[in-house]
mmCIF file of the C-alpha atoms, coordinates in Angstrom:
data_MODEL
# 
_entry.id   MODEL 
# 
loop_
_atom_site.group_PDB 
_atom_site.id 
_atom_site.type_symbol 
_atom_site.label_atom_id 
_atom_site.label_alt_id 
_atom_site.label_comp_id 
_atom_site.label_asym_id 
_atom_site.label_entity_id 
_atom_site.label_seq_id 
_atom_site.pdbx_PDB_ins_code 
_atom_site.Cartn_x 
_atom_site.Cartn_y 
_atom_site.Cartn_z 
_atom_site.occupancy 
_atom_site.B_iso_or_equiv 
_atom_site.pdbx_formal_charge 
_atom_site.auth_seq_id 
_atom_site.auth_comp_id 
_atom_site.auth_asym_id 
_atom_site.auth_atom_id 
_atom_site.pdbx_PDB_model_num 
ATOM 1   C CA . LEU A 1 1   ? -0.311  0.344  0.482   1.00 0.00 ? 1   LEU A CA 1 
ATOM 2   C CA . ILE A 1 2   ? 3.147   2.197  0.288   1.00 0.00 ? 2   ILE A CA 1 
ATOM 3   C CA . PRO A 1 3   ? 4.499   3.769  -2.731  1.00 0.00 ? 3   PRO A CA 1 
ATOM 4   C CA . LYS A 1 4   ? 7.369   1.932  -3.411  1.00 0.00 ? 4   LYS A CA 1 
ATOM 5   C CA . ASN A 1 5   ? 8.599   4.891  -6.254  1.00 0.00 ? 5   ASN A CA 1 
ATOM 6   C CA . LEU A 1 6   ? 8.224   8.663  -5.655  1.00 0.00 ? 6   LEU A CA 1 
ATOM 7   C CA . PRO A 1 7   ? 8.974   10.859 -8.433  1.00 0.00 ? 7   PRO A CA 1 
ATOM 8   C CA . SER A 1 8   ? 11.712  13.002 -8.952  1.00 0.00 ? 8   SER A CA 1 
ATOM 9   C CA . LYS A 1 9   ? 11.411  16.314 -11.838 1.00 0.00 ? 9   LYS A CA 1 
ATOM 10  C CA . ASP A 1 10  ? 13.053  19.488 -12.558 1.00 0.00 ? 10  ASP A CA 1 
ATOM 11  C CA . CYS A 1 11  ? 10.904  21.315 -10.337 1.00 0.00 ? 11  CYS A CA 1 
ATOM 12  C CA . TYR A 1 12  ? 11.017  19.025 -7.312  1.00 0.00 ? 12  TYR A CA 1 
ATOM 13  C CA . GLU A 1 13  ? 12.045  15.407 -6.318  1.00 0.00 ? 13  GLU A CA 1 
ATOM 14  C CA . LEU A 1 14  ? 10.338  13.329 -3.204  1.00 0.00 ? 14  LEU A CA 1 
ATOM 15  C CA . ALA A 1 15  ? 11.776  10.602 -1.286  1.00 0.00 ? 15  ALA A CA 1 
ATOM 16  C CA . SER A 1 16  ? 10.769  8.425  1.818   1.00 0.00 ? 16  SER A CA 1 
ATOM 17  C CA . ILE A 1 17  ? 12.098  5.905  3.970   1.00 0.00 ? 17  ILE A CA 1 
ATOM 18  C CA . TYR A 1 18  ? 9.741   3.458  5.988   1.00 0.00 ? 18  TYR A CA 1 
ATOM 19  C CA . LYS A 1 19  ? 10.375  1.174  8.594   1.00 0.00 ? 19  LYS A CA 1 
ATOM 20  C CA . PRO A 1 20  ? 7.870   0.293  10.367  1.00 0.00 ? 20  PRO A CA 1 
ATOM 21  C CA . HIS A 1 21  ? 8.451   -1.850 14.221  1.00 0.00 ? 21  HIS A CA 1 
ATOM 22  C CA . LEU A 1 22  ? 6.167   -4.233 14.291  1.00 0.00 ? 22  LEU A CA 1 
ATOM 23  C CA . GLY A 1 23  ? 6.650   -5.878 9.740   1.00 0.00 ? 23  GLY A CA 1 
ATOM 24  C CA . VAL A 1 24  ? 3.796   -3.654 9.283   1.00 0.00 ? 24  VAL A CA 1 
ATOM 25  C CA . GLY A 1 25  ? 1.806   -1.224 11.148  1.00 0.00 ? 25  GLY A CA 1 
ATOM 26  C CA . GLY A 1 26  ? -0.652  1.891  10.436  1.00 0.00 ? 26  GLY A CA 1 
ATOM 27  C CA . ASP A 1 27  ? 2.092   5.109  9.362   1.00 0.00 ? 27  ASP A CA 1 
ATOM 28  C CA . TYR A 1 28  ? 0.691   6.341  6.034   1.00 0.00 ? 28  TYR A CA 1 
ATOM 29  C CA . PHE A 1 29  ? 1.535   8.133  3.225   1.00 0.00 ? 29  PHE A CA 1 
ATOM 30  C CA . ASP A 1 30  ? 0.901   8.804  -0.153  1.00 0.00 ? 30  ASP A CA 1 
ATOM 31  C CA . PHE A 1 31  ? 1.196   11.299 -3.071  1.00 0.00 ? 31  PHE A CA 1 
ATOM 32  C CA . ILE A 1 32  ? -0.770  11.679 -6.953  1.00 0.00 ? 32  ILE A CA 1 
ATOM 33  C CA . GLU A 1 33  ? 0.031   13.462 -9.833  1.00 0.00 ? 33  GLU A CA 1 
ATOM 34  C CA . PHE A 1 34  ? -2.749  15.363 -11.462 1.00 0.00 ? 34  PHE A CA 1 
ATOM 35  C CA . GLN A 1 35  ? -2.750  16.361 -15.074 1.00 0.00 ? 35  GLN A CA 1 
ATOM 36  C CA . ASP A 1 36  ? -3.017  20.189 -14.372 1.00 0.00 ? 36  ASP A CA 1 
ATOM 37  C CA . GLY A 1 37  ? 0.364   20.253 -13.067 1.00 0.00 ? 37  GLY A CA 1 
ATOM 38  C CA . LYS A 1 38  ? -0.956  19.938 -9.615  1.00 0.00 ? 38  LYS A CA 1 
ATOM 39  C CA . ILE A 1 39  ? 0.834   16.919 -6.588  1.00 0.00 ? 39  ILE A CA 1 
ATOM 40  C CA . VAL A 1 40  ? -1.064  16.088 -3.723  1.00 0.00 ? 40  VAL A CA 1 
ATOM 41  C CA . PHE A 1 41  ? 1.186   14.019 -0.884  1.00 0.00 ? 41  PHE A CA 1 
ATOM 42  C CA . CYS A 1 42  ? -0.240  13.359 2.293   1.00 0.00 ? 42  CYS A CA 1 
ATOM 43  C CA . VAL A 1 43  ? 1.314   11.091 5.615   1.00 0.00 ? 43  VAL A CA 1 
ATOM 44  C CA . GLY A 1 44  ? -1.086  9.966  8.662   1.00 0.00 ? 44  GLY A CA 1 
ATOM 45  C CA . ASP A 1 45  ? -0.361  7.873  11.771  1.00 0.00 ? 45  ASP A CA 1 
ATOM 46  C CA . ILE A 1 46  ? -3.043  5.695  12.837  1.00 0.00 ? 46  ILE A CA 1 
ATOM 47  C CA . SER A 1 47  ? -3.314  5.087  16.478  1.00 0.00 ? 47  SER A CA 1 
ATOM 48  C CA . GLY A 1 48  ? -2.552  1.388  17.317  1.00 0.00 ? 48  GLY A CA 1 
ATOM 49  C CA . LYS A 1 49  ? 0.231   -1.226 16.267  1.00 0.00 ? 49  LYS A CA 1 
ATOM 50  C CA . GLY A 1 50  ? 0.602   -4.452 13.928  1.00 0.00 ? 50  GLY A CA 1 
ATOM 51  C CA . VAL A 1 51  ? -2.195  -6.072 11.425  1.00 0.00 ? 51  VAL A CA 1 
ATOM 52  C CA . ALA A 1 52  ? -5.259  -3.728 13.007  1.00 0.00 ? 52  ALA A CA 1 
ATOM 53  C CA . ALA A 1 53  ? -3.815  -0.889 12.252  1.00 0.00 ? 53  ALA A CA 1 
ATOM 54  C CA . ALA A 1 54  ? -2.558  -2.260 8.880   1.00 0.00 ? 54  ALA A CA 1 
ATOM 55  C CA . LEU A 1 55  ? -6.479  -3.447 8.024   1.00 0.00 ? 55  LEU A CA 1 
ATOM 56  C CA . LEU A 1 56  ? -7.568  -0.236 8.976   1.00 0.00 ? 56  LEU A CA 1 
ATOM 57  C CA . MET A 1 57  ? -5.216  1.979  7.123   1.00 0.00 ? 57  MET A CA 1 
ATOM 58  C CA . ALA A 1 58  ? -5.638  -0.676 3.885   1.00 0.00 ? 58  ALA A CA 1 
ATOM 59  C CA . ASN A 1 59  ? -9.308  0.584  4.114   1.00 0.00 ? 59  ASN A CA 1 
ATOM 60  C CA . PHE A 1 60  ? -8.581  4.688  4.953   1.00 0.00 ? 60  PHE A CA 1 
ATOM 61  C CA . GLN A 1 61  ? -6.614  4.023  1.469   1.00 0.00 ? 61  GLN A CA 1 
ATOM 62  C CA . ALA A 1 62  ? -9.075  3.293  -0.396  1.00 0.00 ? 62  ALA A CA 1 
ATOM 63  C CA . ASN A 1 63  ? -11.360 6.085  0.987   1.00 0.00 ? 63  ASN A CA 1 
ATOM 64  C CA . PHE A 1 64  ? -8.353  9.052  0.416   1.00 0.00 ? 64  PHE A CA 1 
ATOM 65  C CA . HIS A 1 65  ? -8.186  8.010  -3.261  1.00 0.00 ? 65  HIS A CA 1 
ATOM 66  C CA . THR A 1 66  ? -11.967 7.921  -3.571  1.00 0.00 ? 66  THR A CA 1 
ATOM 67  C CA . LEU A 1 67  ? -12.646 11.183 -2.571  1.00 0.00 ? 67  LEU A CA 1 
ATOM 68  C CA . ILE A 1 68  ? -9.491  12.469 -3.486  1.00 0.00 ? 68  ILE A CA 1 
ATOM 69  C CA . ASN A 1 69  ? -10.081 12.741 -7.376  1.00 0.00 ? 69  ASN A CA 1 
ATOM 70  C CA . LYS A 1 70  ? -13.002 14.314 -6.560  1.00 0.00 ? 70  LYS A CA 1 
ATOM 71  C CA . ARG A 1 71  ? -11.131 17.146 -6.486  1.00 0.00 ? 71  ARG A CA 1 
ATOM 72  C CA . THR A 1 72  ? -13.024 19.373 -3.420  1.00 0.00 ? 72  THR A CA 1 
ATOM 73  C CA . GLU A 1 73  ? -10.829 21.890 -1.786  1.00 0.00 ? 73  GLU A CA 1 
ATOM 74  C CA . LEU A 1 74  ? -8.715  20.298 0.941   1.00 0.00 ? 74  LEU A CA 1 
ATOM 75  C CA . ASP A 1 75  ? -11.141 21.546 4.071   1.00 0.00 ? 75  ASP A CA 1 
ATOM 76  C CA . GLU A 1 76  ? -13.761 19.867 2.639   1.00 0.00 ? 76  GLU A CA 1 
ATOM 77  C CA . PHE A 1 77  ? -12.363 16.703 0.928   1.00 0.00 ? 77  PHE A CA 1 
ATOM 78  C CA . ILE A 1 78  ? -10.833 16.484 5.225   1.00 0.00 ? 78  ILE A CA 1 
ATOM 79  C CA . ARG A 1 79  ? -14.222 16.803 6.573   1.00 0.00 ? 79  ARG A CA 1 
ATOM 80  C CA . ASP A 1 80  ? -15.305 13.946 4.053   1.00 0.00 ? 80  ASP A CA 1 
ATOM 81  C CA . LEU A 1 81  ? -12.689 11.582 4.676   1.00 0.00 ? 81  LEU A CA 1 
ATOM 82  C CA . ASN A 1 82  ? -13.502 12.503 8.933   1.00 0.00 ? 82  ASN A CA 1 
ATOM 83  C CA . THR A 1 83  ? -16.868 11.283 8.615   1.00 0.00 ? 83  THR A CA 1 
ATOM 84  C CA . SER A 1 84  ? -15.577 8.125  6.654   1.00 0.00 ? 84  SER A CA 1 
ATOM 85  C CA . VAL A 1 85  ? -12.954 7.361  9.739   1.00 0.00 ? 85  VAL A CA 1 
ATOM 86  C CA . HIS A 1 86  ? -15.472 7.318  11.992  1.00 0.00 ? 86  HIS A CA 1 
ATOM 87  C CA . LEU A 1 87  ? -17.978 6.231  9.919   1.00 0.00 ? 87  LEU A CA 1 
ATOM 88  C CA . ILE A 1 88  ? -15.426 2.746  10.503  1.00 0.00 ? 88  ILE A CA 1 
ATOM 89  C CA . THR A 1 89  ? -14.094 3.288  13.676  1.00 0.00 ? 89  THR A CA 1 
ATOM 90  C CA . GLN A 1 90  ? -16.866 4.646  15.965  1.00 0.00 ? 90  GLN A CA 1 
ATOM 91  C CA . GLY A 1 91  ? -14.459 6.609  17.468  1.00 0.00 ? 91  GLY A CA 1 
ATOM 92  C CA . GLU A 1 92  ? -12.592 3.957  18.581  1.00 0.00 ? 92  GLU A CA 1 
ATOM 93  C CA . ARG A 1 93  ? -9.009  4.526  16.485  1.00 0.00 ? 93  ARG A CA 1 
ATOM 94  C CA . PHE A 1 94  ? -7.830  7.699  15.287  1.00 0.00 ? 94  PHE A CA 1 
ATOM 95  C CA . ILE A 1 95  ? -5.151  9.127  12.648  1.00 0.00 ? 95  ILE A CA 1 
ATOM 96  C CA . THR A 1 96  ? -3.621  12.126 12.592  1.00 0.00 ? 96  THR A CA 1 
ATOM 97  C CA . PHE A 1 97  ? -3.173  12.947 8.951   1.00 0.00 ? 97  PHE A CA 1 
ATOM 98  C CA . PHE A 1 98  ? -1.486  15.681 7.011   1.00 0.00 ? 98  PHE A CA 1 
ATOM 99  C CA . ILE A 1 99  ? -2.280  16.738 3.368   1.00 0.00 ? 99  ILE A CA 1 
ATOM 100 C CA . ALA A 1 100 ? -1.063  18.503 0.465   1.00 0.00 ? 100 ALA A CA 1 
ATOM 101 C CA . GLU A 1 101 ? -1.418  20.175 -3.040  1.00 0.00 ? 101 GLU A CA 1 
ATOM 102 C CA . TYR A 1 102 ? 1.128   21.698 -4.307  1.00 0.00 ? 102 TYR A CA 1 
ATOM 103 C CA . ASP A 1 103 ? 0.823   23.697 -7.915  1.00 0.00 ? 103 ASP A CA 1 
ATOM 104 C CA . ILE A 1 104 ? 4.040   23.209 -9.754  1.00 0.00 ? 104 ILE A CA 1 
ATOM 105 C CA . ASN A 1 105 ? 3.114   26.519 -11.827 1.00 0.00 ? 105 ASN A CA 1 
ATOM 106 C CA . THR A 1 106 ? 2.660   28.666 -8.905  1.00 0.00 ? 106 THR A CA 1 
ATOM 107 C CA . ARG A 1 107 ? 4.773   27.014 -6.417  1.00 0.00 ? 107 ARG A CA 1 
ATOM 108 C CA . GLN A 1 108 ? 1.725   27.454 -3.796  1.00 0.00 ? 108 GLN A CA 1 
ATOM 109 C CA . LEU A 1 109 ? 1.318   24.681 -1.679  1.00 0.00 ? 109 LEU A CA 1 
ATOM 110 C CA . ASN A 1 110 ? -2.288  24.611 0.176   1.00 0.00 ? 110 ASN A CA 1 
ATOM 111 C CA . TYR A 1 111 ? -2.410  22.113 2.993   1.00 0.00 ? 111 TYR A CA 1 
ATOM 112 C CA . VAL A 1 112 ? -4.365  20.473 6.345   1.00 0.00 ? 112 VAL A CA 1 
ATOM 113 C CA . ASN A 1 113 ? -3.288  19.297 9.495   1.00 0.00 ? 113 ASN A CA 1 
ATOM 114 C CA . ALA A 1 114 ? -5.584  16.872 10.912  1.00 0.00 ? 114 ALA A CA 1 
ATOM 115 C CA . GLY A 1 115 ? -3.408  16.443 14.272  1.00 0.00 ? 115 GLY A CA 1 
ATOM 116 C CA . HIS A 1 116 ? -0.499  14.886 13.263  1.00 0.00 ? 116 HIS A CA 1 
ATOM 117 C CA . ASN A 1 117 ? 3.179   16.127 13.786  1.00 0.00 ? 117 ASN A CA 1 
ATOM 118 C CA . PHE A 1 118 ? 3.752   19.434 12.607  1.00 0.00 ? 118 PHE A CA 1 
ATOM 119 C CA . PRO A 1 119 ? 5.552   19.187 9.050   1.00 0.00 ? 119 PRO A CA 1 
ATOM 120 C CA . LEU A 1 120 ? 8.471   21.398 8.488   1.00 0.00 ? 120 LEU A CA 1 
ATOM 121 C CA . ILE A 1 121 ? 10.075  23.719 6.152   1.00 0.00 ? 121 ILE A CA 1 
ATOM 122 C CA . TYR A 1 122 ? 13.165  24.612 6.318   1.00 0.00 ? 122 TYR A CA 1 
ATOM 123 C CA . ARG A 1 123 ? 13.916  27.651 4.856   1.00 0.00 ? 123 ARG A CA 1 
ATOM 124 C CA . ASN A 1 124 ? 18.028  29.962 5.135   1.00 0.00 ? 124 ASN A CA 1 
ATOM 125 C CA . GLY A 1 125 ? 18.486  28.196 8.322   1.00 0.00 ? 125 GLY A CA 1 
ATOM 126 C CA . GLU A 1 126 ? 15.154  28.726 9.972   1.00 0.00 ? 126 GLU A CA 1 
ATOM 127 C CA . PHE A 1 127 ? 12.345  25.909 10.023  1.00 0.00 ? 127 PHE A CA 1 
ATOM 128 C CA . LEU A 1 128 ? 8.005   26.526 9.650   1.00 0.00 ? 128 LEU A CA 1 
ATOM 129 C CA . GLU A 1 129 ? 6.334   24.651 11.176  1.00 0.00 ? 129 GLU A CA 1 
ATOM 130 C CA . LEU A 1 130 ? 3.151   23.977 9.659   1.00 0.00 ? 130 LEU A CA 1 
ATOM 131 C CA . ARG A 1 131 ? -0.052  23.812 12.089  1.00 0.00 ? 131 ARG A CA 1 
ATOM 132 C CA . THR A 1 132 ? -3.077  25.095 9.964   1.00 0.00 ? 132 THR A CA 1 
ATOM 133 C CA . GLY A 1 133 ? -6.276  22.178 10.457  1.00 0.00 ? 133 GLY A CA 1 
ATOM 134 C CA . GLY A 1 134 ? -8.028  20.792 12.707  1.00 0.00 ? 134 GLY A CA 1 
ATOM 135 C CA . ILE A 1 135 ? -7.863  17.742 15.190  1.00 0.00 ? 135 ILE A CA 1 
ATOM 136 C CA . ILE A 1 136 ? -7.227  14.398 14.241  1.00 0.00 ? 136 ILE A CA 1 
ATOM 137 C CA . LEU A 1 137 ? -9.711  11.957 12.082  1.00 0.00 ? 137 LEU A CA 1 
ATOM 138 C CA . GLY A 1 138 ? -12.446 9.311  13.551  1.00 0.00 ? 138 GLY A CA 1 
ATOM 139 C CA . MET A 1 139 ? -12.255 11.278 16.584  1.00 0.00 ? 139 MET A CA 1 
ATOM 140 C CA . MET A 1 140 ? -15.309 13.261 16.285  1.00 0.00 ? 140 MET A CA 1 
ATOM 141 C CA . ASP A 1 141 ? -18.027 13.455 12.871  1.00 0.00 ? 141 ASP A CA 1 
ATOM 142 C CA . GLY A 1 142 ? -19.648 16.623 11.773  1.00 0.00 ? 142 GLY A CA 1 
ATOM 143 C CA . MET A 1 143 ? -15.868 18.283 12.580  1.00 0.00 ? 143 MET A CA 1 
ATOM 144 C CA . GLU A 1 144 ? -14.754 21.602 10.688  1.00 0.00 ? 144 GLU A CA 1 
ATOM 145 C CA . TYR A 1 145 ? -10.929 21.782 9.696   1.00 0.00 ? 145 TYR A CA 1 
ATOM 146 C CA . SER A 1 146 ? -9.100  25.242 8.095   1.00 0.00 ? 146 SER A CA 1 
ATOM 147 C CA . SER A 1 147 ? -6.841  25.239 5.275   1.00 0.00 ? 147 SER A CA 1 
ATOM 148 C CA . GLU A 1 148 ? -3.323  27.265 4.578   1.00 0.00 ? 148 GLU A CA 1 
ATOM 149 C CA . THR A 1 149 ? -1.762  28.414 1.163   1.00 0.00 ? 149 THR A CA 1 
ATOM 150 C CA . ILE A 1 150 ? 2.015   28.934 1.701   1.00 0.00 ? 150 ILE A CA 1 
ATOM 151 C CA . GLN A 1 151 ? 4.522   29.671 -1.026  1.00 0.00 ? 151 GLN A CA 1 
ATOM 152 C CA . LEU A 1 152 ? 7.667   27.715 -1.515  1.00 0.00 ? 152 LEU A CA 1 
ATOM 153 C CA . LYS A 1 153 ? 10.510  28.788 -3.000  1.00 0.00 ? 153 LYS A CA 1 
ATOM 154 C CA . LYS A 1 154 ? 13.546  27.203 -4.327  1.00 0.00 ? 154 LYS A CA 1 
ATOM 155 C CA . GLY A 1 155 ? 15.947  25.019 -2.414  1.00 0.00 ? 155 GLY A CA 1 
ATOM 156 C CA . ASP A 1 156 ? 12.850  24.968 0.302   1.00 0.00 ? 156 ASP A CA 1 
ATOM 157 C CA . VAL A 1 157 ? 13.206  21.510 1.955   1.00 0.00 ? 157 VAL A CA 1 
ATOM 158 C CA . PHE A 1 158 ? 9.637   19.445 2.900   1.00 0.00 ? 158 PHE A CA 1 
ATOM 159 C CA . ILE A 1 159 ? 9.962   17.304 5.696   1.00 0.00 ? 159 ILE A CA 1 
ATOM 160 C CA . LEU A 1 160 ? 7.087   14.840 6.869   1.00 0.00 ? 160 LEU A CA 1 
ATOM 161 C CA . TYR A 1 161 ? 7.294   12.798 9.090   1.00 0.00 ? 161 TYR A CA 1 
ATOM 162 C CA . THR A 1 162 ? 5.715   10.135 12.169  1.00 0.00 ? 162 THR A CA 1 
ATOM 163 C CA . ASP A 1 163 ? 6.476   10.103 15.820  1.00 0.00 ? 163 ASP A CA 1 
ATOM 164 C CA . GLY A 1 164 ? 8.350   7.058  14.785  1.00 0.00 ? 164 GLY A CA 1 
ATOM 165 C CA . ILE A 1 165 ? 11.381  9.242  13.937  1.00 0.00 ? 165 ILE A CA 1 
ATOM 166 C CA . ASN A 1 166 ? 11.826  10.780 17.555  1.00 0.00 ? 166 ASN A CA 1 
ATOM 167 C CA . GLU A 1 167 ? 11.227  8.348  19.564  1.00 0.00 ? 167 GLU A CA 1 
ATOM 168 C CA . ALA A 1 168 ? 13.603  5.715  17.926  1.00 0.00 ? 168 ALA A CA 1 
ATOM 169 C CA . MET A 1 169 ? 15.668  4.633  20.164  1.00 0.00 ? 169 MET A CA 1 
ATOM 170 C CA . ASN A 1 170 ? 19.020  3.320  20.176  1.00 0.00 ? 170 ASN A CA 1 
ATOM 171 C CA . ASP A 1 171 ? 20.806  0.417  21.904  1.00 0.00 ? 171 ASP A CA 1 
ATOM 172 C CA . ASP A 1 172 ? 21.324  2.277  24.626  1.00 0.00 ? 172 ASP A CA 1 
ATOM 173 C CA . GLY A 1 173 ? 17.428  3.404  25.167  1.00 0.00 ? 173 GLY A CA 1 
ATOM 174 C CA . GLU A 1 174 ? 17.833  6.761  23.951  1.00 0.00 ? 174 GLU A CA 1 
ATOM 175 C CA . GLU A 1 175 ? 15.566  8.560  21.584  1.00 0.00 ? 175 GLU A CA 1 
ATOM 176 C CA . PHE A 1 176 ? 16.114  10.351 18.819  1.00 0.00 ? 176 PHE A CA 1 
ATOM 177 C CA . GLU A 1 177 ? 14.407  13.032 19.686  1.00 0.00 ? 177 GLU A CA 1 
ATOM 178 C CA . MET A 1 178 ? 13.625  16.599 17.391  1.00 0.00 ? 178 MET A CA 1 
ATOM 179 C CA . ASP A 1 179 ? 16.989  18.222 18.028  1.00 0.00 ? 179 ASP A CA 1 
ATOM 180 C CA . ARG A 1 180 ? 18.993  15.278 16.283  1.00 0.00 ? 180 ARG A CA 1 
ATOM 181 C CA . PHE A 1 181 ? 15.715  15.631 13.706  1.00 0.00 ? 181 PHE A CA 1 
ATOM 182 C CA . TYR A 1 182 ? 16.403  19.258 13.262  1.00 0.00 ? 182 TYR A CA 1 
ATOM 183 C CA . GLN A 1 183 ? 19.936  18.970 13.113  1.00 0.00 ? 183 GLN A CA 1 
ATOM 184 C CA . VAL A 1 184 ? 20.027  16.260 10.076  1.00 0.00 ? 184 VAL A CA 1 
ATOM 185 C CA . ILE A 1 185 ? 17.892  17.986 8.259   1.00 0.00 ? 185 ILE A CA 1 
ATOM 186 C CA . LYS A 1 186 ? 20.447  21.058 8.825   1.00 0.00 ? 186 LYS A CA 1 
ATOM 187 C CA . GLU A 1 187 ? 23.772  19.746 7.779   1.00 0.00 ? 187 GLU A CA 1 
ATOM 188 C CA . THR A 1 188 ? 21.931  18.051 5.203   1.00 0.00 ? 188 THR A CA 1 
ATOM 189 C CA . THR A 1 189 ? 19.975  20.205 2.935   1.00 0.00 ? 189 THR A CA 1 
ATOM 190 C CA . ARG A 1 190 ? 21.793  20.637 0.167   1.00 0.00 ? 190 ARG A CA 1 
ATOM 191 C CA . LYS A 1 191 ? 21.805  17.331 -0.703  1.00 0.00 ? 191 LYS A CA 1 
ATOM 192 C CA . SER A 1 192 ? 19.558  15.227 -2.935  1.00 0.00 ? 192 SER A CA 1 
ATOM 193 C CA . ALA A 1 193 ? 15.883  14.332 -1.416  1.00 0.00 ? 193 ALA A CA 1 
ATOM 194 C CA . GLU A 1 194 ? 17.066  9.963  -1.543  1.00 0.00 ? 194 GLU A CA 1 
ATOM 195 C CA . GLU A 1 195 ? 20.447  11.680 0.681   1.00 0.00 ? 195 GLU A CA 1 
ATOM 196 C CA . ILE A 1 196 ? 18.383  13.399 3.349   1.00 0.00 ? 196 ILE A CA 1 
# 
């Protein structure tokens, strides 16, 4: 269900790493390219681990693709996605979720963050956190979400992640944490997406 190959083009390049803790898991990411020069990409984290989370993720992916191809505004899309998740889980499981639509012609990025770890844009030595949106998906039906549009610039590094990064542990039980995460981005910002 997770994309194996991500595109690299003159105007953008995408890369990923996915290593579930138990072999299968509930973390999810995806992207879709549209003919009008827009790409949609997302990341999500389903509560729980193992097969149960993976099964919910499979259902979630089907709903995501059905709804995103309607090409509605992102805040409306997220509202509908929240409704579908709540119908399935009845408020017993939740999904943190971030979605963005990028226009390669205008370099405008429109996004909604539904309770997910704040994605980062690294630009000229500073981090911008993408916080606008609403609560996690599936908790309550009828929730409203807001979107934000920002202008990306040449050389911006955009990082999407789940808590699997900052909570990763070494053999001594020491967590990787966000400070190290920020440092890696700073040190690799001029490299390719794959190298980062």
